[in-house]
Amino acid sequence: MTATDDITGLVLCGGRGLRMGGVDKGLQRFRGLPLALHQLLRLQRQTGACMINANRHLTAYEAFGVPVWPDGLAGHAGPLAGFLAGLEHCRTRWLLTVPCDTPLFPPDLATRLAAAADRQGADIAMAAAPEVDGAGQARLRPQPVFCLLRVPLQESLRAFTAAGGRKIGAWTEQQHCASVPFDQPGDDPLAFVNINTWAQLRALDGSTAPAVPTPSPTPSPVPSGDGAAAPGPEPV
């Protein structure tokens, strides 16, 4: 069984936040904390070490107390660039990736992905969660930014991205990938809801799903994408 200390967590904060006006999404506040810090605190309970992938405001992210690594690929190449940066700097056997904008991800994410990878002898374990399709039916859909990856995969990923590959699914389907459903009784239906707009941030911020405890002392304000102090949800 994969131990907690064998896993490094990576919070992906390298996106451009275009649907929120170009702000640095990881620095926007959710229940009083920057989203990235909220993710980090949630992830630290599941892994032996953590780091952040970010491409702007690196000093603000470094203030959270973990290593911060920008993409090694130019031009905002997407989540796979963050995967690759994490794999290149990971010092454990496994890397667990989570995005900065899905703050209610499962508290047992690492345990369940690791158990599936061990059971199936897989190199990747990817979460899958129910989503309602156009016909109103709930179907399991992959959640490709929630991945547990064996660190030696960096060579395969480096070659894939060097050839211009940018789609997570196109790369993972070349690997032995275990799909791990999060549709069991007691699983939070909001666990994989991600924030792409201010309205979604307001809605999720006001939900009753439990968040991580606020640390003490509370971190100082950090810059948002435009360099100002990170605000709460945009006023209605």
PDB file of C-alpha atoms in Angstrom:
ATOM      1  CA  MET A   1       0.000   0.000   0.000  1.00  0.00           C
ATOM      2  CA  THR A   2       1.301   3.444  -0.938  1.00  0.00           C
ATOM      3  CA  ALA A   3       2.112   5.446   2.180  1.00  0.00           C
ATOM      4  CA  THR A   4       1.225   9.102   2.661  1.00  0.00           C
ATOM      5  CA  ASP A   5       4.924   9.993   2.763  1.00  0.00           C
ATOM      6  CA  ASP A   6       5.322   8.497  -0.721  1.00  0.00           C
ATOM      7  CA  ILE A   7       3.024  11.171  -2.190  1.00  0.00           C
ATOM      8  CA  THR A   8       3.756  14.836  -2.961  1.00  0.00           C
ATOM      9  CA  GLY A   9       0.771  17.092  -3.572  1.00  0.00           C
ATOM     10  CA  LEU A  10       0.781  19.743  -6.301  1.00  0.00           C
ATOM     11  CA  VAL A  11      -1.692  22.644  -6.441  1.00  0.00           C
ATOM     12  CA  LEU A  12      -2.099  23.832 -10.040  1.00  0.00           C
ATOM     13  CA  CYS A  13      -2.305  27.644 -10.185  1.00  0.00           C
ATOM     14  CA  GLY A  14      -0.804  28.299 -13.598  1.00  0.00           C
ATOM     15  CA  GLY A  15      -3.951  29.226 -15.521  1.00  0.00           C
ATOM     16  CA  ARG A  16      -4.870  32.646 -16.886  1.00  0.00           C
ATOM     17  CA  GLY A  17      -8.304  33.033 -15.258  1.00  0.00           C
ATOM     18  CA  LEU A  18      -9.758  34.436 -18.463  1.00  0.00           C
ATOM     19  CA  ARG A  19     -13.404  33.883 -17.514  1.00  0.00           C
ATOM     20  CA  MET A  20     -12.801  35.901 -14.344  1.00  0.00           C
ATOM     21  CA  GLY A  21     -11.253  38.831 -16.144  1.00  0.00           C
ATOM     22  CA  GLY A  22      -7.692  37.527 -16.106  1.00  0.00           C
ATOM     23  CA  VAL A  23      -7.225  37.517 -12.315  1.00  0.00           C
ATOM     24  CA  ASP A  24      -4.811  35.087 -10.726  1.00  0.00           C
ATOM     25  CA  LYS A  25      -7.506  32.665  -9.626  1.00  0.00           C
ATOM     26  CA  GLY A  26      -5.482  30.938  -6.918  1.00  0.00           C
ATOM     27  CA  LEU A  27      -5.223  34.218  -5.005  1.00  0.00           C
ATOM     28  CA  GLN A  28      -8.965  34.964  -4.929  1.00  0.00           C
ATOM     29  CA  ARG A  29     -10.614  34.384  -1.576  1.00  0.00           C
ATOM     30  CA  PHE A  30     -12.836  31.477  -0.647  1.00  0.00           C
ATOM     31  CA  ARG A  31     -14.204  31.473   2.908  1.00  0.00           C
ATOM     32  CA  GLY A  32     -11.586  33.971   3.987  1.00  0.00           C
ATOM     33  CA  LEU A  33      -8.537  32.313   2.448  1.00  0.00           C
ATOM     34  CA  PRO A  34      -6.888  32.496  -0.981  1.00  0.00           C
ATOM     35  CA  LEU A  35      -8.106  29.531  -3.005  1.00  0.00           C
ATOM     36  CA  ALA A  36      -4.587  28.156  -3.406  1.00  0.00           C
ATOM     37  CA  LEU A  37      -3.952  28.260   0.342  1.00  0.00           C
ATOM     38  CA  HIS A  38      -7.287  26.567   0.990  1.00  0.00           C
ATOM     39  CA  GLN A  39      -6.274  23.807  -1.438  1.00  0.00           C
ATOM     40  CA  LEU A  40      -2.838  23.526   0.127  1.00  0.00           C
ATOM     41  CA  LEU A  41      -4.214  23.079   3.642  1.00  0.00           C
ATOM     42  CA  ARG A  42      -6.655  20.447   2.393  1.00  0.00           C
ATOM     43  CA  LEU A  43      -3.916  18.643   0.473  1.00  0.00           C
ATOM     44  CA  GLN A  44      -1.366  18.681   3.298  1.00  0.00           C
ATOM     45  CA  ARG A  45      -3.662  16.412   5.309  1.00  0.00           C
ATOM     46  CA  GLN A  46      -3.342  13.749   2.611  1.00  0.00           C
ATOM     47  CA  THR A  47       0.289  13.871   1.455  1.00  0.00           C
ATOM     48  CA  GLY A  48       3.825  13.848   2.786  1.00  0.00           C
ATOM     49  CA  ALA A  49       4.898  17.074   1.059  1.00  0.00           C
ATOM     50  CA  CYS A  50       3.332  19.778  -1.116  1.00  0.00           C
ATOM     51  CA  MET A  51       4.260  22.334  -3.749  1.00  0.00           C
ATOM     52  CA  ILE A  52       2.558  24.838  -6.036  1.00  0.00           C
ATOM     53  CA  ASN A  53       2.699  25.370  -9.784  1.00  0.00           C
ATOM     54  CA  ALA A  54       2.207  29.062 -10.641  1.00  0.00           C
ATOM     55  CA  ASN A  55       3.244  31.446 -13.406  1.00  0.00           C
ATOM     56  CA  ARG A  56       2.634  34.855 -11.819  1.00  0.00           C
ATOM     57  CA  HIS A  57       2.848  36.448  -8.381  1.00  0.00           C
ATOM     58  CA  LEU A  58       5.377  33.823  -7.346  1.00  0.00           C
ATOM     59  CA  THR A  59       6.335  35.724  -4.186  1.00  0.00           C
ATOM     60  CA  ALA A  60       2.713  35.688  -3.008  1.00  0.00           C
ATOM     61  CA  TYR A  61       2.534  31.932  -3.494  1.00  0.00           C
ATOM     62  CA  GLU A  62       5.909  31.381  -1.816  1.00  0.00           C
ATOM     63  CA  ALA A  63       4.462  33.069   1.287  1.00  0.00           C
ATOM     64  CA  PHE A  64       2.317  29.956   1.768  1.00  0.00           C
ATOM     65  CA  GLY A  65       5.482  28.113   2.828  1.00  0.00           C
ATOM     66  CA  VAL A  66       5.971  25.491   0.127  1.00  0.00           C
ATOM     67  CA  PRO A  67       8.106  25.372  -3.044  1.00  0.00           C
ATOM     68  CA  VAL A  68       6.644  27.158  -6.067  1.00  0.00           C
ATOM     69  CA  TRP A  69       7.529  26.068  -9.596  1.00  0.00           C
ATOM     70  CA  PRO A  70       6.494  27.822 -12.818  1.00  0.00           C
ATOM     71  CA  ASP A  71       5.843  25.992 -16.072  1.00  0.00           C
ATOM     72  CA  GLY A  72       8.921  24.938 -17.969  1.00  0.00           C
ATOM     73  CA  LEU A  73       6.938  25.141 -21.219  1.00  0.00           C
ATOM     74  CA  ALA A  74       6.352  28.539 -22.792  1.00  0.00           C
ATOM     75  CA  GLY A  75       3.036  30.158 -23.622  1.00  0.00           C
ATOM     76  CA  HIS A  76       0.644  28.971 -20.893  1.00  0.00           C
ATOM     77  CA  ALA A  77       0.636  25.414 -22.204  1.00  0.00           C
ATOM     78  CA  GLY A  78      -2.118  24.215 -19.859  1.00  0.00           C
ATOM     79  CA  PRO A  79      -2.309  21.711 -16.991  1.00  0.00           C
ATOM     80  CA  LEU A  80       0.144  19.260 -18.548  1.00  0.00           C
ATOM     81  CA  ALA A  81       2.847  21.923 -18.238  1.00  0.00           C
ATOM     82  CA  GLY A  82       2.057  22.046 -14.524  1.00  0.00           C
ATOM     83  CA  PHE A  83       2.120  18.244 -14.320  1.00  0.00           C
ATOM     84  CA  LEU A  84       5.556  18.236 -15.919  1.00  0.00           C
ATOM     85  CA  ALA A  85       6.930  20.948 -13.623  1.00  0.00           C
ATOM     86  CA  GLY A  86       5.676  18.976 -10.628  1.00  0.00           C
ATOM     87  CA  LEU A  87       7.084  15.660 -11.805  1.00  0.00           C
ATOM     88  CA  GLU A  88      10.484  17.235 -12.496  1.00  0.00           C
ATOM     89  CA  HIS A  89      10.717  18.551  -8.926  1.00  0.00           C
ATOM     90  CA  CYS A  90       9.004  15.711  -7.080  1.00  0.00           C
ATOM     91  CA  ARG A  91      11.150  13.806  -4.573  1.00  0.00           C
ATOM     92  CA  THR A  92       8.639  11.087  -3.730  1.00  0.00           C
ATOM     93  CA  ARG A  93       7.398   8.103  -5.751  1.00  0.00           C
ATOM     94  CA  TRP A  94       4.029   9.650  -6.557  1.00  0.00           C
ATOM     95  CA  LEU A  95       2.663  13.100  -7.441  1.00  0.00           C
ATOM     96  CA  LEU A  96      -0.956  14.044  -6.689  1.00  0.00           C
ATOM     97  CA  THR A  97      -2.344  16.967  -8.711  1.00  0.00           C
ATOM     98  CA  VAL A  98      -5.313  19.168  -7.809  1.00  0.00           C
ATOM     99  CA  PRO A  99      -6.458  22.448  -9.395  1.00  0.00           C
ATOM    100  CA  CYS A 100      -6.670  25.658  -7.400  1.00  0.00           C
ATOM    101  CA  ASP A 101     -10.338  26.224  -8.279  1.00  0.00           C
ATOM    102  CA  THR A 102     -12.044  23.126  -6.854  1.00  0.00           C
ATOM    103  CA  PRO A 103     -11.898  23.801  -3.107  1.00  0.00           C
ATOM    104  CA  LEU A 104     -14.138  20.980  -1.865  1.00  0.00           C
ATOM    105  CA  PHE A 105     -12.201  18.059  -3.323  1.00  0.00           C
ATOM    106  CA  PRO A 106     -12.501  14.847  -1.272  1.00  0.00           C
ATOM    107  CA  PRO A 107     -10.587  14.550   1.997  1.00  0.00           C
ATOM    108  CA  ASP A 108      -9.785  10.946   1.055  1.00  0.00           C
ATOM    109  CA  LEU A 109      -8.725  11.703  -2.528  1.00  0.00           C
ATOM    110  CA  ALA A 110      -5.128  10.511  -2.081  1.00  0.00           C
ATOM    111  CA  THR A 111      -6.107   7.365  -0.222  1.00  0.00           C
ATOM    112  CA  ARG A 112      -8.628   6.224  -2.825  1.00  0.00           C
ATOM    113  CA  LEU A 113      -6.462   7.042  -5.831  1.00  0.00           C
ATOM    114  CA  ALA A 114      -3.465   5.288  -4.268  1.00  0.00           C
ATOM    115  CA  ALA A 115      -5.515   2.216  -3.378  1.00  0.00           C
ATOM    116  CA  ALA A 116      -6.756   1.926  -6.977  1.00  0.00           C
ATOM    117  CA  ALA A 117      -3.264   2.395  -8.417  1.00  0.00           C
ATOM    118  CA  ASP A 118      -1.889  -0.286  -6.085  1.00  0.00           C
ATOM    119  CA  ARG A 119      -4.739  -2.679  -6.789  1.00  0.00           C
ATOM    120  CA  GLN A 120      -4.483  -2.347 -10.564  1.00  0.00           C
ATOM    121  CA  GLY A 121      -0.726  -1.868 -10.837  1.00  0.00           C
ATOM    122  CA  ALA A 122      -1.447   1.413 -12.634  1.00  0.00           C
ATOM    123  CA  ASP A 123       0.916   4.278 -13.374  1.00  0.00           C
ATOM    124  CA  ILE A 124      -1.887   6.841 -13.109  1.00  0.00           C
ATOM    125  CA  ALA A 125      -5.067   6.938 -11.048  1.00  0.00           C
ATOM    126  CA  MET A 126      -7.628   9.524 -12.166  1.00  0.00           C
ATOM    127  CA  ALA A 127     -10.771  10.582 -10.334  1.00  0.00           C
ATOM    128  CA  ALA A 128     -14.193  10.262 -11.978  1.00  0.00           C
ATOM    129  CA  ALA A 129     -17.336  11.902 -10.657  1.00  0.00           C
ATOM    130  CA  PRO A 130     -21.013  12.014 -11.644  1.00  0.00           C
ATOM    131  CA  GLU A 131     -22.142  14.891 -13.854  1.00  0.00           C
ATOM    132  CA  VAL A 132     -25.572  15.426 -15.381  1.00  0.00           C
ATOM    133  CA  ASP A 133     -25.551  15.198 -19.170  1.00  0.00           C
ATOM    134  CA  GLY A 134     -27.805  16.940 -21.698  1.00  0.00           C
ATOM    135  CA  ALA A 135     -30.463  14.275 -21.261  1.00  0.00           C
ATOM    136  CA  GLY A 136     -30.612  14.839 -17.510  1.00  0.00           C
ATOM    137  CA  GLN A 137     -28.806  11.588 -16.722  1.00  0.00           C
ATOM    138  CA  ALA A 138     -25.976  11.461 -14.177  1.00  0.00           C
ATOM    139  CA  ARG A 139     -22.921   9.815 -15.698  1.00  0.00           C
ATOM    140  CA  LEU A 140     -19.403   9.326 -14.430  1.00  0.00           C
ATOM    141  CA  ARG A 141     -16.979  11.680 -16.133  1.00  0.00           C
ATOM    142  CA  PRO A 142     -13.192  11.769 -15.774  1.00  0.00           C
ATOM    143  CA  GLN A 143     -11.735  14.589 -13.692  1.00  0.00           C
ATOM    144  CA  PRO A 144      -8.362  14.753 -15.463  1.00  0.00           C
ATOM    145  CA  VAL A 145      -6.685  17.383 -13.292  1.00  0.00           C
ATOM    146  CA  PHE A 146      -7.172  15.122 -10.251  1.00  0.00           C
ATOM    147  CA  CYS A 147      -4.435  12.593 -10.964  1.00  0.00           C
ATOM    148  CA  LEU A 148      -2.028  10.469  -8.988  1.00  0.00           C
ATOM    149  CA  LEU A 149       1.069   9.973 -11.158  1.00  0.00           C
ATOM    150  CA  ARG A 150       4.147   7.796 -10.889  1.00  0.00           C
ATOM    151  CA  VAL A 151       7.130  10.137 -11.060  1.00  0.00           C
ATOM    152  CA  PRO A 152       9.009   8.190 -13.803  1.00  0.00           C
ATOM    153  CA  LEU A 153       6.189   9.221 -16.175  1.00  0.00           C
ATOM    154  CA  GLN A 154       7.968  12.546 -16.588  1.00  0.00           C
ATOM    155  CA  GLU A 155       9.978  11.133 -19.500  1.00  0.00           C
ATOM    156  CA  SER A 156       6.817  10.138 -21.365  1.00  0.00           C
ATOM    157  CA  LEU A 157       5.174  13.480 -20.601  1.00  0.00           C
ATOM    158  CA  ARG A 158       8.232  15.440 -21.654  1.00  0.00           C
ATOM    159  CA  ALA A 159       8.227  13.692 -25.031  1.00  0.00           C
ATOM    160  CA  PHE A 160       4.464  14.143 -25.439  1.00  0.00           C
ATOM    161  CA  THR A 161       4.563  17.887 -24.742  1.00  0.00           C
ATOM    162  CA  ALA A 162       7.700  18.379 -26.849  1.00  0.00           C
ATOM    163  CA  ALA A 163       5.705  16.951 -29.765  1.00  0.00           C
ATOM    164  CA  GLY A 164       2.991  19.545 -29.162  1.00  0.00           C
ATOM    165  CA  GLY A 165       0.619  17.446 -27.052  1.00  0.00           C
ATOM    166  CA  ARG A 166      -1.522  19.495 -24.653  1.00  0.00           C
ATOM    167  CA  LYS A 167      -4.573  17.338 -23.832  1.00  0.00           C
ATOM    168  CA  ILE A 168      -4.432  15.420 -20.563  1.00  0.00           C
ATOM    169  CA  GLY A 169      -6.696  12.642 -21.858  1.00  0.00           C
ATOM    170  CA  ALA A 170      -4.627  12.124 -24.989  1.00  0.00           C
ATOM    171  CA  TRP A 171      -1.557  11.535 -22.840  1.00  0.00           C
ATOM    172  CA  THR A 172      -3.138   9.462 -20.062  1.00  0.00           C
ATOM    173  CA  GLU A 173      -4.774   7.085 -22.542  1.00  0.00           C
ATOM    174  CA  GLN A 174      -1.255   6.086 -23.587  1.00  0.00           C
ATOM    175  CA  GLN A 175      -0.534   4.990 -20.004  1.00  0.00           C
ATOM    176  CA  HIS A 176      -1.914   2.363 -17.647  1.00  0.00           C
ATOM    177  CA  CYS A 177      -4.538   4.585 -16.043  1.00  0.00           C
ATOM    178  CA  ALA A 178      -7.013   3.524 -13.357  1.00  0.00           C
ATOM    179  CA  SER A 179     -10.345   5.364 -13.218  1.00  0.00           C
ATOM    180  CA  VAL A 180     -11.514   5.899  -9.643  1.00  0.00           C
ATOM    181  CA  PRO A 181     -15.240   6.685  -9.135  1.00  0.00           C
ATOM    182  CA  PHE A 182     -16.291   9.143  -6.455  1.00  0.00           C
ATOM    183  CA  ASP A 183     -19.984   8.297  -6.515  1.00  0.00           C
ATOM    184  CA  GLN A 184     -20.346   6.325  -3.317  1.00  0.00           C
ATOM    185  CA  PRO A 185     -22.845   7.009  -0.516  1.00  0.00           C
ATOM    186  CA  GLY A 186     -21.485   9.892   1.536  1.00  0.00           C
ATOM    187  CA  ASP A 187     -19.412  11.373  -1.308  1.00  0.00           C
ATOM    188  CA  ASP A 188     -19.980  15.125  -1.516  1.00  0.00           C
ATOM    189  CA  PRO A 189     -21.808  16.013  -4.774  1.00  0.00           C
ATOM    190  CA  LEU A 190     -19.956  19.359  -4.742  1.00  0.00           C
ATOM    191  CA  ALA A 191     -16.520  17.785  -4.368  1.00  0.00           C
ATOM    192  CA  PHE A 192     -15.469  18.333  -7.977  1.00  0.00           C
ATOM    193  CA  VAL A 193     -17.359  21.548  -8.710  1.00  0.00           C
ATOM    194  CA  ASN A 194     -14.850  24.039 -10.045  1.00  0.00           C
ATOM    195  CA  ILE A 195     -14.921  27.829 -10.064  1.00  0.00           C
ATOM    196  CA  ASN A 196     -14.665  29.550 -13.443  1.00  0.00           C
ATOM    197  CA  THR A 197     -16.727  32.705 -12.859  1.00  0.00           C
ATOM    198  CA  TRP A 198     -17.412  35.171 -10.061  1.00  0.00           C
ATOM    199  CA  ALA A 199     -20.966  33.848  -9.823  1.00  0.00           C
ATOM    200  CA  GLN A 200     -19.672  30.314  -9.274  1.00  0.00           C
ATOM    201  CA  LEU A 201     -17.301  31.583  -6.598  1.00  0.00           C
ATOM    202  CA  ARG A 202     -20.165  33.325  -4.776  1.00  0.00           C
ATOM    203  CA  ALA A 203     -22.368  30.221  -5.001  1.00  0.00           C
ATOM    204  CA  LEU A 204     -19.757  27.794  -3.728  1.00  0.00           C
ATOM    205  CA  ASP A 205     -18.551  30.209  -1.059  1.00  0.00           C
ATOM    206  CA  GLY A 206     -22.082  30.224   0.340  1.00  0.00           C
ATOM    207  CA  SER A 207     -22.582  26.438   0.265  1.00  0.00           C
ATOM    208  CA  THR A 208     -22.783  24.416   3.459  1.00  0.00           C
ATOM    209  CA  ALA A 209     -20.066  21.931   2.480  1.00  0.00           C
ATOM    210  CA  PRO A 210     -17.300  21.815   5.119  1.00  0.00           C
ATOM    211  CA  ALA A 211     -14.037  23.627   4.453  1.00  0.00           C
ATOM    212  CA  VAL A 212     -10.657  23.338   6.118  1.00  0.00           C
ATOM    213  CA  PRO A 213     -10.171  25.116   9.458  1.00  0.00           C
ATOM    214  CA  THR A 214      -8.737  28.611   9.218  1.00  0.00           C
ATOM    215  CA  PRO A 215      -5.060  28.574  10.273  1.00  0.00           C
ATOM    216  CA  SER A 216      -3.753  30.819  13.017  1.00  0.00           C
ATOM    217  CA  PRO A 217      -2.478  33.415  12.505  1.00  0.00           C
ATOM    218  CA  THR A 218      -4.513  34.226   9.407  1.00  0.00           C
ATOM    219  CA  PRO A 219      -2.190  34.950   6.454  1.00  0.00           C
ATOM    220  CA  SER A 220      -1.809  38.548   5.339  1.00  0.00           C
ATOM    221  CA  PRO A 221      -3.619  39.695   2.191  1.00  0.00           C
ATOM    222  CA  VAL A 222      -1.890  38.657  -1.002  1.00  0.00           C
ATOM    223  CA  PRO A 223      -2.056  40.176  -4.472  1.00  0.00           C
ATOM    224  CA  SER A 224      -4.780  39.190  -6.886  1.00  0.00           C
ATOM    225  CA  GLY A 225      -4.280  38.882 -10.612  1.00  0.00           C
ATOM    226  CA  ASP A 226      -4.223  42.648 -11.047  1.00  0.00           C
ATOM    227  CA  GLY A 227      -1.818  43.235  -8.147  1.00  0.00           C
ATOM    228  CA  ALA A 228      -4.456  44.476  -5.686  1.00  0.00           C
ATOM    229  CA  ALA A 229      -5.337  42.809  -2.401  1.00  0.00           C
ATOM    230  CA  ALA A 230      -7.350  39.684  -3.168  1.00  0.00           C
ATOM    231  CA  PRO A 231     -11.060  40.514  -2.734  1.00  0.00           C
ATOM    232  CA  GLY A 232     -13.879  38.303  -1.622  1.00  0.00           C
ATOM    233  CA  PRO A 233     -16.528  37.345  -4.170  1.00  0.00           C
ATOM    234  CA  GLU A 234     -17.468  40.175  -6.464  1.00  0.00           C
ATOM    235  CA  PRO A 235     -20.505  42.048  -5.113  1.00  0.00           C
ATOM    236  CA  VAL A 236     -23.879  41.302  -6.660  1.00  0.00           C
TER     237      VAL A 236
END
